[in-house]
PDB file of C-alpha atoms and ligand atoms in Angstrom:
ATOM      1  CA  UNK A  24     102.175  52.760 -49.244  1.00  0.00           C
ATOM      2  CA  UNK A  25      99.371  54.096 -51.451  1.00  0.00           C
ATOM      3  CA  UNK A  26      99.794  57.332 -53.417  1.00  0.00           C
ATOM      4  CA  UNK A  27      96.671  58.491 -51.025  1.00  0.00           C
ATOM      5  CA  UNK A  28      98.509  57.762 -47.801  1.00  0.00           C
ATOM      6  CA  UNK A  29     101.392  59.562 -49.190  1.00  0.00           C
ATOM      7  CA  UNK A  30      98.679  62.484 -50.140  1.00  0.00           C
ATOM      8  CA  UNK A  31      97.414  62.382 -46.877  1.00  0.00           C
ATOM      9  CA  UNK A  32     101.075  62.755 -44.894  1.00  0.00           C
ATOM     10  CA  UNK A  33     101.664  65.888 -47.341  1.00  0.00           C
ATOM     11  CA  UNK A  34     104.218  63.912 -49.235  1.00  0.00           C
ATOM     12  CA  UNK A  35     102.533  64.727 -52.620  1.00  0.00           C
ATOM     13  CA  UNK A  36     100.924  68.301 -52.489  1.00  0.00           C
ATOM     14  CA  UNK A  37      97.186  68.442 -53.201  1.00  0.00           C
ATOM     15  CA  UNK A  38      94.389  71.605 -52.487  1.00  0.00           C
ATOM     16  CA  UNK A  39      91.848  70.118 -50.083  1.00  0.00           C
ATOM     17  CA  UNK A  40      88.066  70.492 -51.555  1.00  0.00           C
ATOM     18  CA  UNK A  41      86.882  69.631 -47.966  1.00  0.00           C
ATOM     19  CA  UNK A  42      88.414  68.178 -45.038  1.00  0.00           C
ATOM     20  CA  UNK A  43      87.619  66.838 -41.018  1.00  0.00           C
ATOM     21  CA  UNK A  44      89.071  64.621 -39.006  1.00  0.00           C
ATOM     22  CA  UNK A  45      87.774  61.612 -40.442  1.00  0.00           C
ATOM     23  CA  UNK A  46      87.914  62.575 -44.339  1.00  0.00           C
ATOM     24  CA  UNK A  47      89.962  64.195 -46.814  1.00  0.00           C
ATOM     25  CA  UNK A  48      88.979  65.463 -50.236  1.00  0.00           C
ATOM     26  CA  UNK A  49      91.184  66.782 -53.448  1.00  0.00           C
ATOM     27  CA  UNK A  50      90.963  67.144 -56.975  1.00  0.00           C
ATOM     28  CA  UNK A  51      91.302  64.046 -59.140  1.00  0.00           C
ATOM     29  CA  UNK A  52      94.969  64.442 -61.432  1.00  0.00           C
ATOM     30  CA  UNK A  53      93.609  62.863 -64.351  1.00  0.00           C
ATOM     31  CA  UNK A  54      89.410  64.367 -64.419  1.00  0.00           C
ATOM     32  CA  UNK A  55      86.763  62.601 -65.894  1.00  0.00           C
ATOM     33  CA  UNK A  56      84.579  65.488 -66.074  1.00  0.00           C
ATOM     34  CA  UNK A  57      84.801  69.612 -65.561  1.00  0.00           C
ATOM     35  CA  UNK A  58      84.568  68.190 -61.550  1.00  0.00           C
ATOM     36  CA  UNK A  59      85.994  65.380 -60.557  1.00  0.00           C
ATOM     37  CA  UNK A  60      86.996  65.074 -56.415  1.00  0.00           C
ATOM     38  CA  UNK A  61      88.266  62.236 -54.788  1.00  0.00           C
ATOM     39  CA  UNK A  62      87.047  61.670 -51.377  1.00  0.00           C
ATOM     40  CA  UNK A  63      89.198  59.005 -48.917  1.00  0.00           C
ATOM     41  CA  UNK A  64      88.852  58.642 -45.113  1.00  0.00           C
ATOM     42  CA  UNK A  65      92.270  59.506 -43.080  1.00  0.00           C
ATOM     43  CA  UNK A  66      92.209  56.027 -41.796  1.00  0.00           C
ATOM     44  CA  UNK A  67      93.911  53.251 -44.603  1.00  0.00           C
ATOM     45  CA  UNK A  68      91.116  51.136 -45.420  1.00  0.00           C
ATOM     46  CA  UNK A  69      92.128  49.353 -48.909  1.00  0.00           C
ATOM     47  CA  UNK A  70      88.743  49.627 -49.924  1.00  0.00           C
ATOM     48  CA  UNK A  71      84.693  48.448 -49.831  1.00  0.00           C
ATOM     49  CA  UNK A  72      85.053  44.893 -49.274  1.00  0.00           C
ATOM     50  CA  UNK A  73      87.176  45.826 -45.641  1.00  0.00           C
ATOM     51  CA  UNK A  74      85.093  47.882 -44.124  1.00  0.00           C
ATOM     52  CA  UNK A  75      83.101  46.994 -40.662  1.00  0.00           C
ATOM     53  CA  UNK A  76      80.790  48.504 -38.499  1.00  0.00           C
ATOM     54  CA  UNK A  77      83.562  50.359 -36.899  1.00  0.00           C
ATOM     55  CA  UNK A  78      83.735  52.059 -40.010  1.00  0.00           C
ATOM     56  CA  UNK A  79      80.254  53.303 -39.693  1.00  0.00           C
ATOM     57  CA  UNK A  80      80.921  56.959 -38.951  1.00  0.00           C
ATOM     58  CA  UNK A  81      83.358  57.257 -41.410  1.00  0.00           C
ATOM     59  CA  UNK A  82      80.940  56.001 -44.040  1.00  0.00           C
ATOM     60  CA  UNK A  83      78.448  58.158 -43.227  1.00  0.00           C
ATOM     61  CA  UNK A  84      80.619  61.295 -43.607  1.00  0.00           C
ATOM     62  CA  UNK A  85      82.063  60.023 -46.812  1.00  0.00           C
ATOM     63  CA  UNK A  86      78.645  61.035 -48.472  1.00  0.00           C
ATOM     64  CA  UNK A  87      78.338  64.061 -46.262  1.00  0.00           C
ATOM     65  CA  UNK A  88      81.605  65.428 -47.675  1.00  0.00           C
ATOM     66  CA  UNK A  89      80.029  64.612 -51.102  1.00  0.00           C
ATOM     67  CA  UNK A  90      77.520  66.911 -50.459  1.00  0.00           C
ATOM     68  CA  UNK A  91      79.647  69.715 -48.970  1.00  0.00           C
ATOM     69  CA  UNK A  92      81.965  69.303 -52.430  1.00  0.00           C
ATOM     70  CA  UNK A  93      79.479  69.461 -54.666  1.00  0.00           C
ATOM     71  CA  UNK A  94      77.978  72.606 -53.016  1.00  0.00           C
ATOM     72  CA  UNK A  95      81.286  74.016 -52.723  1.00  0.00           C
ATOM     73  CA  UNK A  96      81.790  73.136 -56.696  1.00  0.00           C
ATOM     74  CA  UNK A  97      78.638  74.338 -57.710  1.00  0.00           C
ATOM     75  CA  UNK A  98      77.195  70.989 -58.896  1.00  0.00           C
ATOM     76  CA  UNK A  99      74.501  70.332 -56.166  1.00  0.00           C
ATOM     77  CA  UNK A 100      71.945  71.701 -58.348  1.00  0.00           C
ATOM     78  CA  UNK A 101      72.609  70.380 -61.686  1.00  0.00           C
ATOM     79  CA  UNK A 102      73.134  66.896 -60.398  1.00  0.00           C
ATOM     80  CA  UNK A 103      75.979  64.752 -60.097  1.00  0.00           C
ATOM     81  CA  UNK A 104      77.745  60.789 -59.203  1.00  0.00           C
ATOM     82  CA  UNK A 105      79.589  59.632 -56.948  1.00  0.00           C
ATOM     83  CA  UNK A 106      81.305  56.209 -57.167  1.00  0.00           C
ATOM     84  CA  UNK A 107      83.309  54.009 -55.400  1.00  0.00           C
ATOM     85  CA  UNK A 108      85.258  51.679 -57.463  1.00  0.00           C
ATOM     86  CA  UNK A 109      85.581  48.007 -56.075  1.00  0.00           C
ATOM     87  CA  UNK A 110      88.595  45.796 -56.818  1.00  0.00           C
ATOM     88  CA  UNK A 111      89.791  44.210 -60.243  1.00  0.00           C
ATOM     89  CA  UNK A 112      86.064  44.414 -61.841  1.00  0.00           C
ATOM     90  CA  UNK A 113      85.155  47.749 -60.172  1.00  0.00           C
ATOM     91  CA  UNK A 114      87.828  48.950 -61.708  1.00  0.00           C
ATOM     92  CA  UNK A 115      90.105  50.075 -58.183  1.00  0.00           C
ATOM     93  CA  UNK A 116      93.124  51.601 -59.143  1.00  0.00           C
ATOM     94  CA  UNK A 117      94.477  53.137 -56.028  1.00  0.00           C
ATOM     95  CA  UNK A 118      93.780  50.697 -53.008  1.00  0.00           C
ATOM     96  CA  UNK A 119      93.142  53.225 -50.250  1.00  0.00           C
ATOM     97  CA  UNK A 120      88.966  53.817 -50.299  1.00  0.00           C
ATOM     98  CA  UNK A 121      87.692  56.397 -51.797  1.00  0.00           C
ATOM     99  CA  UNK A 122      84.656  58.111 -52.927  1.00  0.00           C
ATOM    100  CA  UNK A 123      84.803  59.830 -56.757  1.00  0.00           C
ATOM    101  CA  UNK A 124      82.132  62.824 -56.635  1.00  0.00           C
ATOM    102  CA  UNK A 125      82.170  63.647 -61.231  1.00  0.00           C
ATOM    103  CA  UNK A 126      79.938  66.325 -62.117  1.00  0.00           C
ATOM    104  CA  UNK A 127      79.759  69.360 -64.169  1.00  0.00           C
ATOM    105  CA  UNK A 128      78.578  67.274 -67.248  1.00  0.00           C
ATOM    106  CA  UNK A 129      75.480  65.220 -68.286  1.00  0.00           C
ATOM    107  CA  UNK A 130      76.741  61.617 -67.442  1.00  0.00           C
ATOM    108  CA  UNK A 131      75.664  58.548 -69.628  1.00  0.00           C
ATOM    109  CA  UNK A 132      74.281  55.233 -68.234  1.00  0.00           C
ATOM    110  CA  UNK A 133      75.116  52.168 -67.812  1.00  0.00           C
ATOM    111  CA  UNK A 134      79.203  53.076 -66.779  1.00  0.00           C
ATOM    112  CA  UNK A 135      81.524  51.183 -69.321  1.00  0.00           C
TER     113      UNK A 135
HETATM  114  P1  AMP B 212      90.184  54.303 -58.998  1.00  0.00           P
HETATM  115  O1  AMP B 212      90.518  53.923 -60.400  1.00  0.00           O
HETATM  116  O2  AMP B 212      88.740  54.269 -58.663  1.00  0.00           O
HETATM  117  O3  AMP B 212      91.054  53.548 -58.005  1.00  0.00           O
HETATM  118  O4  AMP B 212      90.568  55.837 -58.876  1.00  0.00           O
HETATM  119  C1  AMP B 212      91.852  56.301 -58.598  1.00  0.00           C
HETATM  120  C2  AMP B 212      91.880  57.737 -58.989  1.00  0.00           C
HETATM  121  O5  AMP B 212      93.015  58.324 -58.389  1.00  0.00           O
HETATM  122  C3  AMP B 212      92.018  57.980 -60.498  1.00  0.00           C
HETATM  123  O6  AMP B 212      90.895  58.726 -60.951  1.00  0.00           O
HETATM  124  C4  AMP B 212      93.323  58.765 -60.607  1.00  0.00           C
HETATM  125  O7  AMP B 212      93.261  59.746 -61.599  1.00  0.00           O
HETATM  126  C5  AMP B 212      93.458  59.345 -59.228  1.00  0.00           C
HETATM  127  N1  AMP B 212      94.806  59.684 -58.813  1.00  0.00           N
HETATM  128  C6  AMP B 212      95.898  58.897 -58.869  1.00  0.00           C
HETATM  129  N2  AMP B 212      96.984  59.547 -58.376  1.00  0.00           N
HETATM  130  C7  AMP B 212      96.540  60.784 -58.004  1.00  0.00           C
HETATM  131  C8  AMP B 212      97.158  61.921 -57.432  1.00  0.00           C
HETATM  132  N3  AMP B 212      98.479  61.964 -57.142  1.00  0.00           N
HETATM  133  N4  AMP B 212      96.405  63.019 -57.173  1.00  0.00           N
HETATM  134  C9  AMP B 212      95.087  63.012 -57.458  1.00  0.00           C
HETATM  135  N5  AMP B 212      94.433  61.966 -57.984  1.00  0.00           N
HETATM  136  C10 AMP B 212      95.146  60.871 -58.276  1.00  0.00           C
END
């Protein structure tokens, strides 16, 4: 089991940022930035390269709940990223999908 699922049973305690019944979203333990919220859908999905269609609505409200975080963080305006690291390249830690909405900074680019 994933630290996430465990999250998401109430095993390990977390604040939610935003939640419905297909998402979940808390603050990251280990920030990146002055915001950093991890989004991941209820449903255990190890990450991008699983998904299907079915997985449609869930997809969609992923980046909804982005939006509703960063409003409720005060971010919207300034501007913000969300990412979704993908496997060993991406840089995946935690293999339960999930959506990082950093803000509250100026962000570089390219990533490292
Ligand atoms: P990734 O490297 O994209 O898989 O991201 C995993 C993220 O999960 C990292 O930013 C971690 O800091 C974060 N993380 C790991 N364990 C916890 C936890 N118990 N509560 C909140 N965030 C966590």
């Amino acid at each position: 089991m994933t630290v996430f699922a465990r999250i998401l049973r109430g095993d390990i305690p977390t604040v939610p940022v935003y939640q419905d019944d297909l998402v979940y979203a808390f603050d990251d333990v280990n920030p990146v930035a002055p915001v950093h919220v991890l989004i991941i859908p209820r449903q255990e999905i190890v990450g991008l390269n699983q998904v299907e269609p079915s997985h449609e609505a869930m997809l969609g409200r992923l980046l909804l709940a982005a939006r509703a975080v960063a409003e409720k963080k005060g971010i919207a305006e300034g501007g913000y990223r969300c990412v979704i690291n993908t496997g060993a390249d991406g840089g995946q830690s935690v293999f339960h999908l999930h959506l990082h909405v950093i803000g509250g900074r100026s962000m570089s680019w390219p990533p490292g």
